mmCIF file of C-alpha atoms in Angstrom:
data_model
loop_
_atom_site.group_PDB
_atom_site.id
_atom_site.type_symbol
_atom_site.label_atom_id
_atom_site.label_comp_id
_atom_site.label_asym_id
_atom_site.label_seq_id
_atom_site.Cartn_x
_atom_site.Cartn_y
_atom_site.Cartn_z
ATOM 1 C CA MET I 656 -8.342 20.746 -137.207
ATOM 2 C CA ARG I 657 -11.208 18.408 -136.303
ATOM 3 C CA THR I 658 -14.518 19.962 -135.423
ATOM 4 C CA ALA I 659 -16.344 19.222 -132.185
ATOM 5 C CA VAL I 660 -18.789 17.061 -134.162
ATOM 6 C CA GLU I 661 -15.964 15.009 -135.591
ATOM 7 C CA ARG I 662 -14.423 14.558 -132.146
ATOM 8 C CA GLY I 663 -17.779 13.463 -130.719
ATOM 9 C CA ARG I 664 -18.159 10.937 -133.598
ATOM 10 C CA LYS I 665 -14.671 9.571 -132.860
ATOM 11 C CA ALA I 666 -15.511 9.236 -129.101
ATOM 12 C CA ARG I 667 -18.718 7.354 -129.985
ATOM 13 C CA ARG I 668 -16.893 5.021 -132.333
ATOM 14 C CA GLY I 669 -14.325 4.416 -129.572
ATOM 15 C CA ALA I 670 -17.120 3.258 -127.268
ATOM 16 C CA HIS I 671 -17.844 0.354 -129.790
ATOM 17 C CA VAL I 672 -14.284 -0.795 -130.298
ATOM 18 C CA LYS I 673 -14.103 -4.568 -129.827
ATOM 19 C CA LEU I 674 -11.338 -6.708 -128.447
ATOM 20 C CA SER I 675 -10.987 -8.187 -131.913
ATOM 21 C CA ASP I 676 -10.399 -4.759 -133.434
ATOM 22 C CA VAL I 677 -7.520 -4.128 -131.064
ATOM 23 C CA ALA I 678 -6.062 -7.588 -131.844
ATOM 24 C CA LYS I 679 -6.248 -6.886 -135.532
ATOM 25 C CA ARG I 680 -4.462 -3.602 -135.183
ATOM 26 C CA VAL I 681 -1.647 -5.153 -133.091
ATOM 27 C CA GLY I 682 -1.420 -8.299 -135.089
ATOM 28 C CA VAL I 683 -2.011 -10.811 -132.412
ATOM 29 C CA SER I 684 -4.993 -12.979 -131.356
ATOM 30 C CA PRO I 685 -7.877 -11.646 -129.220
ATOM 31 C CA ILE I 686 -6.969 -14.055 -126.441
ATOM 32 C CA THR I 687 -3.473 -12.538 -126.281
ATOM 33 C CA ILE I 688 -4.952 -9.104 -125.845
ATOM 34 C CA SER I 689 -7.408 -10.369 -123.171
ATOM 35 C CA ARG I 690 -4.567 -12.155 -121.232
ATOM 36 C CA ALA I 691 -2.292 -9.181 -121.542
ATOM 37 C CA LEU I 692 -4.961 -6.820 -119.993
ATOM 38 C CA ARG I 693 -5.702 -9.231 -117.199
ATOM 39 C CA ASN I 694 -2.067 -10.206 -116.453
ATOM 40 C CA PRO I 695 0.362 -7.761 -118.044
ATOM 41 C CA GLU I 696 3.391 -9.641 -116.833
ATOM 42 C CA ILE I 697 2.776 -12.648 -119.061
ATOM 43 C CA VAL I 698 3.686 -10.853 -122.225
ATOM 44 C CA SER I 699 6.998 -9.197 -123.157
ATOM 45 C CA GLU I 700 7.519 -5.559 -122.204
ATOM 46 C CA ASP I 701 7.712 -4.448 -125.875
ATOM 47 C CA LEU I 702 4.403 -6.176 -126.718
ATOM 48 C CA ARG I 703 2.774 -4.899 -123.555
ATOM 49 C CA GLU I 704 3.635 -1.311 -124.484
ATOM 50 C CA VAL I 705 2.207 -1.800 -128.021
ATOM 51 C CA ILE I 706 -0.991 -3.309 -126.602
ATOM 52 C CA LEU I 707 -1.512 -0.555 -123.988
ATOM 53 C CA ARG I 708 -0.748 2.167 -126.507
ATOM 54 C CA THR I 709 -3.217 0.711 -129.062
ATOM 55 C CA VAL I 710 -5.913 0.297 -126.402
ATOM 56 C CA GLU I 711 -5.503 3.963 -125.460
ATOM 57 C CA GLU I 712 -5.478 5.197 -129.058
ATOM 58 C CA MET I 713 -8.567 3.156 -130.076
ATOM 59 C CA GLY I 714 -10.466 3.942 -126.863
ATOM 60 C CA TYR I 715 -11.152 0.224 -126.092
ATOM 61 C CA ILE I 716 -13.155 -0.265 -122.860
ATOM 62 C CA PRO I 717 -13.196 -3.819 -121.460
ATOM 63 C CA ASN I 718 -16.665 -5.349 -121.125
ATOM 64 C CA LEU I 719 -16.883 -6.515 -117.520
ATOM 65 C CA ALA I 720 -20.170 -8.289 -118.103
ATOM 66 C CA ALA I 721 -18.658 -10.232 -120.974
ATOM 67 C CA ARG I 722 -15.673 -11.063 -118.894
ATOM 68 C CA ALA I 723 -17.897 -12.418 -116.127
ATOM 69 C CA LEU I 724 -19.798 -14.571 -118.629
ATOM 70 C CA ALA I 725 -16.495 -15.937 -120.076
ATOM 71 C CA GLY I 726 -14.830 -16.637 -116.721
ATOM 72 C CA ARG I 727 -15.341 -17.109 -113.048
ATOM 73 C CA HIS I 728 -15.664 -13.388 -112.352
ATOM 74 C CA ASN I 729 -15.727 -9.878 -113.782
ATOM 75 C CA GLY I 730 -12.329 -8.772 -112.380
ATOM 76 C CA VAL I 731 -13.879 -6.414 -109.796
ATOM 77 C CA VAL I 732 -13.426 -6.458 -106.055
ATOM 78 C CA GLY I 733 -16.370 -4.809 -104.287
ATOM 79 C CA VAL I 734 -15.833 -2.898 -101.030
ATOM 80 C CA ILE I 735 -18.921 -2.146 -98.908
ATOM 81 C CA THR I 736 -18.277 0.498 -96.327
ATOM 82 C CA PRO I 737 -20.441 2.677 -94.022
ATOM 83 C CA ALA I 738 -18.106 5.720 -94.142
ATOM 84 C CA LEU I 739 -16.503 6.265 -97.489
ATOM 85 C CA HIS I 740 -17.184 9.965 -96.957
ATOM 86 C CA HIS I 741 -15.183 10.112 -93.664
ATOM 87 C CA HIS I 742 -11.564 11.117 -93.943
ATOM 88 C CA GLY I 743 -10.632 8.383 -91.449
ATOM 89 C CA PHE I 744 -11.489 5.874 -94.144
ATOM 90 C CA ALA I 745 -8.745 7.090 -96.437
ATOM 91 C CA GLY I 746 -6.078 4.964 -94.758
ATOM 92 C CA LEU I 747 -8.085 1.831 -95.249
ATOM 93 C CA MET I 748 -8.766 2.660 -98.801
ATOM 94 C CA ILE I 749 -5.110 3.278 -99.651
ATOM 95 C CA GLY I 750 -4.133 -0.033 -97.986
ATOM 96 C CA ILE I 751 -6.713 -1.937 -100.000
ATOM 97 C CA GLU I 752 -5.858 -0.324 -103.295
ATOM 98 C CA ASP I 753 -2.041 -0.641 -102.768
ATOM 99 C CA ARG I 754 -2.479 -4.450 -102.394
ATOM 100 C CA PHE I 755 -4.579 -4.672 -105.557
ATOM 101 C CA ARG I 756 -2.601 -2.119 -107.599
ATOM 102 C CA ALA I 757 -0.160 -4.602 -109.054
ATOM 103 C CA ASN I 758 -2.834 -7.135 -109.976
ATOM 104 C CA GLU I 759 -5.574 -7.443 -112.496
ATOM 105 C CA PHE I 760 -8.454 -6.350 -110.184
ATOM 106 C CA THR I 761 -10.458 -3.162 -110.085
ATOM 107 C CA VAL I 762 -11.838 -1.898 -106.792
ATOM 108 C CA GLN I 763 -15.464 -0.731 -106.623
ATOM 109 C CA TYR I 764 -16.846 1.038 -103.588
ATOM 110 C CA SER I 765 -20.391 0.985 -102.083
ATOM 111 C CA ASN I 766 -21.291 3.326 -99.262
ATOM 112 C CA THR I 767 -24.102 2.416 -96.812
ATOM 113 C CA LEU I 768 -23.834 5.635 -94.747
ATOM 114 C CA HIS I 769 -24.395 3.524 -91.555
ATOM 115 C CA HIS I 770 -27.885 2.425 -92.872
ATOM 116 C CA VAL I 771 -28.082 -1.190 -91.612
ATOM 117 C CA ASP I 772 -31.064 -1.915 -93.813
ATOM 118 C CA GLY I 773 -28.994 -1.208 -96.945
ATOM 119 C CA GLU I 774 -26.140 -3.579 -96.204
ATOM 120 C CA ALA I 775 -27.731 -6.772 -97.530
ATOM 121 C CA GLY I 776 -29.159 -4.966 -100.531
ATOM 122 C CA GLN I 777 -25.768 -3.609 -101.512
ATOM 123 C CA LEU I 778 -24.136 -7.021 -101.002
ATOM 124 C CA LYS I 779 -26.803 -8.626 -103.286
ATOM 125 C CA SER I 780 -26.269 -5.992 -105.944
ATOM 126 C CA LEU I 781 -22.516 -6.669 -105.967
ATOM 127 C CA LEU I 782 -22.960 -10.398 -106.055
ATOM 128 C CA THR I 783 -25.189 -10.252 -109.055
ATOM 129 C CA GLN I 784 -22.336 -8.632 -111.009
ATOM 130 C CA LYS I 785 -20.196 -11.796 -110.464
ATOM 131 C CA PRO I 786 -17.282 -10.061 -108.650
ATOM 132 C CA ALA I 787 -13.868 -11.630 -107.970
ATOM 133 C CA GLY I 788 -14.429 -11.052 -104.282
ATOM 134 C CA VAL I 789 -15.993 -8.631 -101.699
ATOM 135 C CA ILE I 790 -14.636 -6.789 -98.658
ATOM 136 C CA ILE I 791 -17.310 -5.832 -96.064
ATOM 137 C CA ALA I 792 -15.484 -2.974 -94.257
ATOM 138 C CA GLY I 793 -17.535 -2.404 -91.130
ATOM 139 C CA ALA I 794 -21.012 -4.000 -91.178
ATOM 140 C CA GLU I 795 -23.446 -3.043 -88.496
ATOM 141 C CA SER I 796 -25.223 -6.374 -88.364
ATOM 142 C CA TYR I 797 -24.575 -9.766 -89.951
ATOM 143 C CA ARG I 798 -28.015 -11.130 -89.336
ATOM 144 C CA ASP I 799 -29.136 -10.554 -93.018
ATOM 145 C CA LEU I 800 -25.617 -10.885 -94.448
ATOM 146 C CA LEU I 801 -24.709 -14.296 -93.350
ATOM 147 C CA PRO I 802 -27.079 -16.185 -95.662
ATOM 148 C CA LEU I 803 -25.819 -14.256 -98.556
ATOM 149 C CA ILE I 804 -22.137 -14.812 -97.540
ATOM 150 C CA GLU I 805 -22.684 -18.562 -97.021
ATOM 151 C CA ASN I 806 -24.153 -18.890 -100.570
ATOM 152 C CA ALA I 807 -21.804 -16.490 -102.340
ATOM 153 C CA ALA I 808 -19.886 -17.789 -105.340
ATOM 154 C CA CYS I 809 -16.873 -15.646 -104.444
ATOM 155 C CA PRO I 810 -14.828 -15.173 -101.265
ATOM 156 C CA ILE I 811 -15.846 -12.406 -98.865
ATOM 157 C CA ALA I 812 -13.440 -10.812 -96.387
ATOM 158 C CA HIS I 813 -14.323 -8.618 -93.445
ATOM 159 C CA ILE I 814 -13.101 -5.627 -91.455
ATOM 160 C CA THR I 815 -14.913 -5.924 -88.142
ATOM 161 C CA ASP I 816 -15.066 -5.437 -84.484
ATOM 162 C CA LEU I 817 -13.722 -8.798 -83.341
ATOM 163 C CA SER I 818 -16.943 -9.562 -81.311
ATOM 164 C CA GLN I 819 -18.944 -9.878 -84.515
ATOM 165 C CA GLU I 820 -19.804 -13.186 -86.132
ATOM 166 C CA PRO I 821 -17.476 -13.900 -89.141
ATOM 167 C CA GLN I 822 -14.664 -16.188 -88.035
ATOM 168 C CA THR I 823 -12.704 -16.527 -91.335
ATOM 169 C CA LEU I 824 -11.174 -13.862 -93.607
ATOM 170 C CA VAL I 825 -11.420 -11.314 -90.824
ATOM 171 C CA VAL I 826 -9.157 -8.319 -89.948
ATOM 172 C CA GLY I 827 -10.065 -5.940 -87.237
ATOM 173 C CA LEU I 828 -9.739 -4.921 -83.596
ATOM 174 C CA ASP I 829 -11.371 -5.140 -80.269
ATOM 175 C CA HIS I 830 -13.316 -1.828 -79.926
ATOM 176 C CA HIS I 831 -14.352 -2.577 -76.347
ATOM 177 C CA ALA I 832 -10.674 -2.599 -75.387
ATOM 178 C CA ALA I 833 -10.187 0.564 -77.519
ATOM 179 C CA GLY I 834 -12.625 2.303 -75.262
ATOM 180 C CA ALA I 835 -11.414 0.806 -71.934
ATOM 181 C CA GLU I 836 -7.638 1.291 -72.296
ATOM 182 C CA PRO I 837 -7.692 5.047 -73.188
ATOM 183 C CA THR I 838 -10.081 5.543 -70.207
ATOM 184 C CA ARG I 839 -7.644 3.752 -67.908
ATOM 185 C CA PHE I 840 -4.865 5.851 -69.414
ATOM 186 C CA LEU I 841 -6.718 9.068 -68.402
ATOM 187 C CA LEU I 842 -7.343 7.654 -64.903
ATOM 188 C CA SER I 843 -3.619 6.815 -64.569
ATOM 189 C CA ARG I 844 -2.817 10.503 -65.318
ATOM 190 C CA GLY I 845 -4.826 11.635 -62.313
ATOM 191 C CA TYR I 846 -8.102 12.518 -64.031
ATOM 192 C CA SER I 847 -11.272 11.172 -62.356
ATOM 193 C CA ARG I 848 -14.339 12.930 -63.840
ATOM 194 C CA ILE I 849 -13.857 11.742 -67.295
ATOM 195 C CA GLY I 850 -16.488 12.481 -69.878
ATOM 196 C CA PHE I 851 -17.284 10.291 -72.905
ATOM 197 C CA MET I 852 -18.175 12.278 -76.000
ATOM 198 C CA GLY I 853 -19.504 10.920 -79.304
ATOM 199 C CA ARG I 854 -22.324 9.159 -81.026
ATOM 200 C CA GLY I 855 -23.256 5.546 -80.279
ATOM 201 C CA THR I 856 -25.120 4.646 -83.430
ATOM 202 C CA ASP I 857 -22.751 2.106 -84.943
ATOM 203 C CA ILE I 858 -21.353 -1.105 -83.274
ATOM 204 C CA ARG I 859 -17.801 0.129 -83.070
ATOM 205 C CA SER I 860 -18.612 3.352 -81.164
ATOM 206 C CA ARG I 861 -21.092 1.395 -78.983
ATOM 207 C CA ARG I 862 -18.371 -1.113 -78.068
ATOM 208 C CA ARG I 863 -15.979 1.743 -77.219
ATOM 209 C CA LYS I 864 -18.639 3.331 -75.014
ATOM 210 C CA GLU I 865 -19.156 -0.028 -73.243
ATOM 211 C CA GLY I 866 -15.407 -0.274 -72.718
ATOM 212 C CA TYR I 867 -15.322 3.277 -71.234
ATOM 213 C CA GLU I 868 -18.177 2.451 -68.886
ATOM 214 C CA ALA I 869 -16.528 -0.763 -67.813
ATOM 215 C CA ALA I 870 -13.243 0.977 -67.010
ATOM 216 C CA MET I 871 -15.054 3.801 -65.076
ATOM 217 C CA ARG I 872 -17.139 1.320 -63.090
ATOM 218 C CA GLU I 873 -14.006 -0.661 -62.340
ATOM 219 C CA ALA I 874 -12.487 2.494 -60.875
ATOM 220 C CA GLY I 875 -15.686 3.363 -59.016
ATOM 221 C CA ARG I 876 -15.959 6.580 -61.123
ATOM 222 C CA PHE I 877 -18.888 5.983 -63.434
ATOM 223 C CA ASP I 878 -21.528 8.681 -63.714
ATOM 224 C CA PRO I 879 -24.116 8.555 -66.543
ATOM 225 C CA ASP I 880 -24.138 12.363 -66.645
ATOM 226 C CA LEU I 881 -20.534 12.151 -67.994
ATOM 227 C CA VAL I 882 -21.692 10.502 -71.216
ATOM 228 C CA ILE I 883 -22.806 12.865 -73.957
ATOM 229 C CA GLY I 884 -23.316 12.596 -77.665
ATOM 230 C CA GLU I 885 -25.402 13.091 -80.844
ATOM 231 C CA ASN I 886 -26.377 10.604 -83.456
ATOM 232 C CA GLU I 887 -24.997 12.643 -86.346
ATOM 233 C CA GLY I 888 -21.716 14.251 -87.040
ATOM 234 C CA ASN I 889 -18.144 14.340 -85.793
ATOM 235 C CA SER I 890 -17.205 17.933 -86.413
ATOM 236 C CA SER I 891 -15.136 20.241 -84.331
ATOM 237 C CA GLY I 892 -18.125 22.535 -84.122
ATOM 238 C CA LEU I 893 -20.113 19.704 -82.570
ATOM 239 C CA GLY I 894 -17.267 19.043 -80.234
ATOM 240 C CA ARG I 895 -17.507 22.630 -78.928
ATOM 241 C CA GLU I 896 -21.240 22.394 -78.490
ATOM 242 C CA LEU I 897 -21.118 19.038 -76.671
ATOM 243 C CA PHE I 898 -18.369 20.148 -74.304
ATOM 244 C CA ALA I 899 -20.280 23.326 -73.481
ATOM 245 C CA ARG I 900 -23.331 21.160 -72.644
ATOM 246 C CA LEU I 901 -21.178 18.749 -70.633
ATOM 247 C CA LEU I 902 -19.788 21.626 -68.532
ATOM 248 C CA GLN I 903 -23.280 22.821 -67.722
ATOM 249 C CA ARG I 904 -24.273 19.245 -66.680
ATOM 250 C CA VAL I 905 -21.041 18.357 -64.860
ATOM 251 C CA PRO I 906 -19.035 21.526 -63.980
ATOM 252 C CA ASP I 907 -16.237 19.569 -62.377
ATOM 253 C CA VAL I 908 -15.469 17.378 -65.445
ATOM 254 C CA ASP I 909 -11.729 17.115 -65.666
ATOM 255 C CA ALA I 910 -11.115 15.098 -68.793
ATOM 256 C CA VAL I 911 -12.837 14.084 -72.011
ATOM 257 C CA PHE I 912 -12.470 10.937 -74.127
ATOM 258 C CA ALA I 913 -13.790 11.994 -77.535
ATOM 259 C CA GLN I 914 -14.672 9.512 -80.200
ATOM 260 C CA SER I 915 -12.924 11.387 -82.964
ATOM 261 C CA ASP I 916 -10.007 13.812 -83.255
ATOM 262 C CA ASP I 917 -12.533 16.268 -84.799
ATOM 263 C CA LEU I 918 -14.578 16.235 -81.601
ATOM 264 C CA ALA I 919 -11.460 16.464 -79.495
ATOM 265 C CA LEU I 920 -10.399 19.537 -81.466
ATOM 266 C CA GLY I 921 -13.709 21.184 -80.703
ATOM 267 C CA VAL I 922 -13.156 20.545 -76.967
ATOM 268 C CA LEU I 923 -9.660 22.058 -77.245
ATOM 269 C CA ILE I 924 -11.110 25.160 -78.986
ATOM 270 C CA GLU I 925 -13.837 25.595 -76.433
ATOM 271 C CA CYS I 926 -11.341 25.320 -73.566
ATOM 272 C CA ALA I 927 -9.220 28.037 -75.211
ATOM 273 C CA VAL I 928 -12.275 30.310 -75.556
ATOM 274 C CA ARG I 929 -13.344 29.754 -71.900
ATOM 275 C CA GLY I 930 -9.681 30.032 -70.543
ATOM 276 C CA ILE I 931 -9.657 26.486 -69.336
ATOM 277 C CA ARG I 932 -6.043 25.171 -69.179
ATOM 278 C CA VAL I 933 -5.247 22.005 -71.161
ATOM 279 C CA PRO I 934 -4.006 19.564 -69.759
ATOM 280 C CA GLU I 935 -3.902 21.098 -66.214
ATOM 281 C CA ASP I 936 -7.672 21.713 -65.754
ATOM 282 C CA VAL I 937 -9.034 19.342 -68.477
ATOM 283 C CA GLY I 938 -7.358 16.498 -70.234
ATOM 284 C CA ILE I 939 -8.393 15.597 -73.759
ATOM 285 C CA CYS I 940 -7.973 12.275 -75.656
ATOM 286 C CA GLY I 941 -9.205 11.908 -79.199
ATOM 287 C CA PHE I 942 -9.596 8.884 -81.504
ATOM 288 C CA ASN I 943 -8.191 8.111 -84.957
ATOM 289 C CA ASP I 944 -4.805 9.890 -84.861
ATOM 290 C CA LEU I 945 -5.657 12.165 -87.821
ATOM 291 C CA GLU I 946 -2.824 14.176 -89.166
ATOM 292 C CA PHE I 947 -3.763 17.491 -87.551
ATOM 293 C CA SER I 948 -3.672 15.989 -84.084
ATOM 294 C CA ALA I 949 0.097 16.247 -83.943
ATOM 295 C CA PHE I 950 -0.002 19.903 -84.856
ATOM 296 C CA THR I 951 -2.616 21.461 -82.567
ATOM 297 C CA GLN I 952 -1.587 23.596 -79.564
ATOM 298 C CA PRO I 953 -1.278 21.735 -77.362
ATOM 299 C CA THR I 954 -0.905 18.550 -79.452
ATOM 300 C CA LEU I 955 -3.731 16.017 -79.044
ATOM 301 C CA THR I 956 -3.385 12.742 -77.190
ATOM 302 C CA THR I 957 -5.257 10.228 -79.321
ATOM 303 C CA VAL I 958 -5.808 6.610 -80.152
ATOM 304 C CA HIS I 959 -4.048 5.338 -83.262
ATOM 305 C CA ILE I 960 -5.745 2.713 -85.446
ATOM 306 C CA PRO I 961 -3.468 1.137 -88.026
ATOM 307 C CA ARG I 962 -5.880 1.783 -90.890
ATOM 308 C CA TYR I 963 -3.476 1.198 -93.771
ATOM 309 C CA ASP I 964 -2.310 -2.037 -92.355
ATOM 310 C CA ILE I 965 -5.908 -3.217 -91.809
ATOM 311 C CA GLY I 966 -6.793 -2.334 -95.408
ATOM 312 C CA TYR I 967 -3.686 -3.960 -96.875
ATOM 313 C CA ARG I 968 -3.988 -7.140 -94.852
ATOM 314 C CA VAL I 969 -7.675 -7.685 -95.539
ATOM 315 C CA ALA I 970 -7.020 -7.119 -99.273
ATOM 316 C CA ASP I 971 -4.099 -9.619 -99.144
ATOM 317 C CA MET I 972 -6.280 -12.099 -97.296
ATOM 318 C CA LEU I 973 -9.036 -11.756 -100.033
ATOM 319 C CA LEU I 974 -6.509 -11.934 -102.879
ATOM 320 C CA ARG I 975 -5.159 -15.192 -101.503
ATOM 321 C CA ALA I 976 -8.718 -16.572 -101.270
ATOM 322 C CA ILE I 977 -9.467 -15.573 -104.820
ATOM 323 C CA ARG I 978 -6.372 -17.416 -105.999
ATOM 324 C CA ASP I 979 -7.266 -20.502 -103.791
ATOM 325 C CA GLU I 980 -4.081 -19.951 -101.752
ATOM 326 C CA PRO I 981 -3.877 -20.516 -97.978
ATOM 327 C CA PRO I 982 -4.820 -17.324 -96.110
ATOM 328 C CA GLY I 983 -2.005 -17.470 -93.563
ATOM 329 C CA GLU I 984 -4.343 -16.383 -90.721
ATOM 330 C CA ASP I 985 -8.103 -16.633 -90.695
ATOM 331 C CA LYS I 986 -8.603 -13.896 -88.185
ATOM 332 C CA VAL I 987 -6.175 -10.992 -87.465
ATOM 333 C CA ASP I 988 -6.319 -8.479 -84.569
ATOM 334 C CA CYS I 989 -4.461 -5.392 -85.743
ATOM 335 C CA GLY I 990 -4.931 -3.680 -82.368
ATOM 336 C CA PHE I 991 -4.513 -0.070 -81.561
ATOM 337 C CA SER I 992 -2.095 2.224 -79.598
ATOM 338 C CA ILE I 993 -2.488 5.292 -77.390
ATOM 339 C CA ILE I 994 -0.411 8.219 -78.458
ATOM 340 C CA PRO I 995 0.253 10.502 -75.427
ATOM 341 C CA ARG I 996 0.684 14.147 -76.439
ATOM 342 C CA GLY I 997 0.370 17.596 -74.860
ATOM 343 C CA SER I 998 -3.390 17.471 -74.157
ATOM 344 C CA THR I 999 -3.015 15.146 -71.239
ATOM 345 C CA ARG I 1000 -0.787 15.253 -68.087
#
């Protein structure tokens, strides 16, 4: 049996395995190994299995920097997002990765945490690594990004609110409409004192807030006291706290449009604690259509965003650009839909 020291030495030797070492073991040229790792479909199934098994046994790790020097790019697609930590991002991420899974590209994520000052720096950092392409998945501002995008050596695709500046390689939706239409839906169900709950720190939530205000003004129902939010957090605990404060401020509030299903769940819990009937006394509409929203009691009315489709389509758009193929469409509106459930009349 090998000792821990011997295993450690083997691991260190594996870290220095060269492409030529793998080629010598398999009995083919280094270029064949390189091409097989980048495009597995170009070699026979038997040879592919031998190569992959040998790579695993020898512990070969491709040198992305060397690949970038030798070719146009390093085989990596960078994704810059403000909310990698948020469970709502999972659908986007799965869509992006599903589109790249059968190809030779590796996806690398960079999280800005909604810090607008870090967006340009993170894009610069990615571009210095010579990526195959970049997806900017929700930039707050394009002021400092546009010069970098215009001079980038690789294609850059975008997930945006459709009011933002990029006009090509764009997939997104109109968040102003995604704020106005649910508000009109609540009005159509007989609610009139409709609160808006959530933070307004990023452009998407600000646009939804503007849409809510426009719909309420249109109906002659707007009251600034009905708008409540905090800059941080989307938890159900915060939803309870905000709804309690809203009731103190506007006791006759009869509906809430919450900017996340987590906040909406908090409103639902607070209503249960206070004996407020949902949907009779207070209607609740969430946002994101997270899995639990279909299983609460009552179930949550919410706004569905096709996150998987957005992720898949922006990745497909970028992949076509990397391959110099026509994009099909330069700008795609994936839209949204209201899912009526038990929390509204």
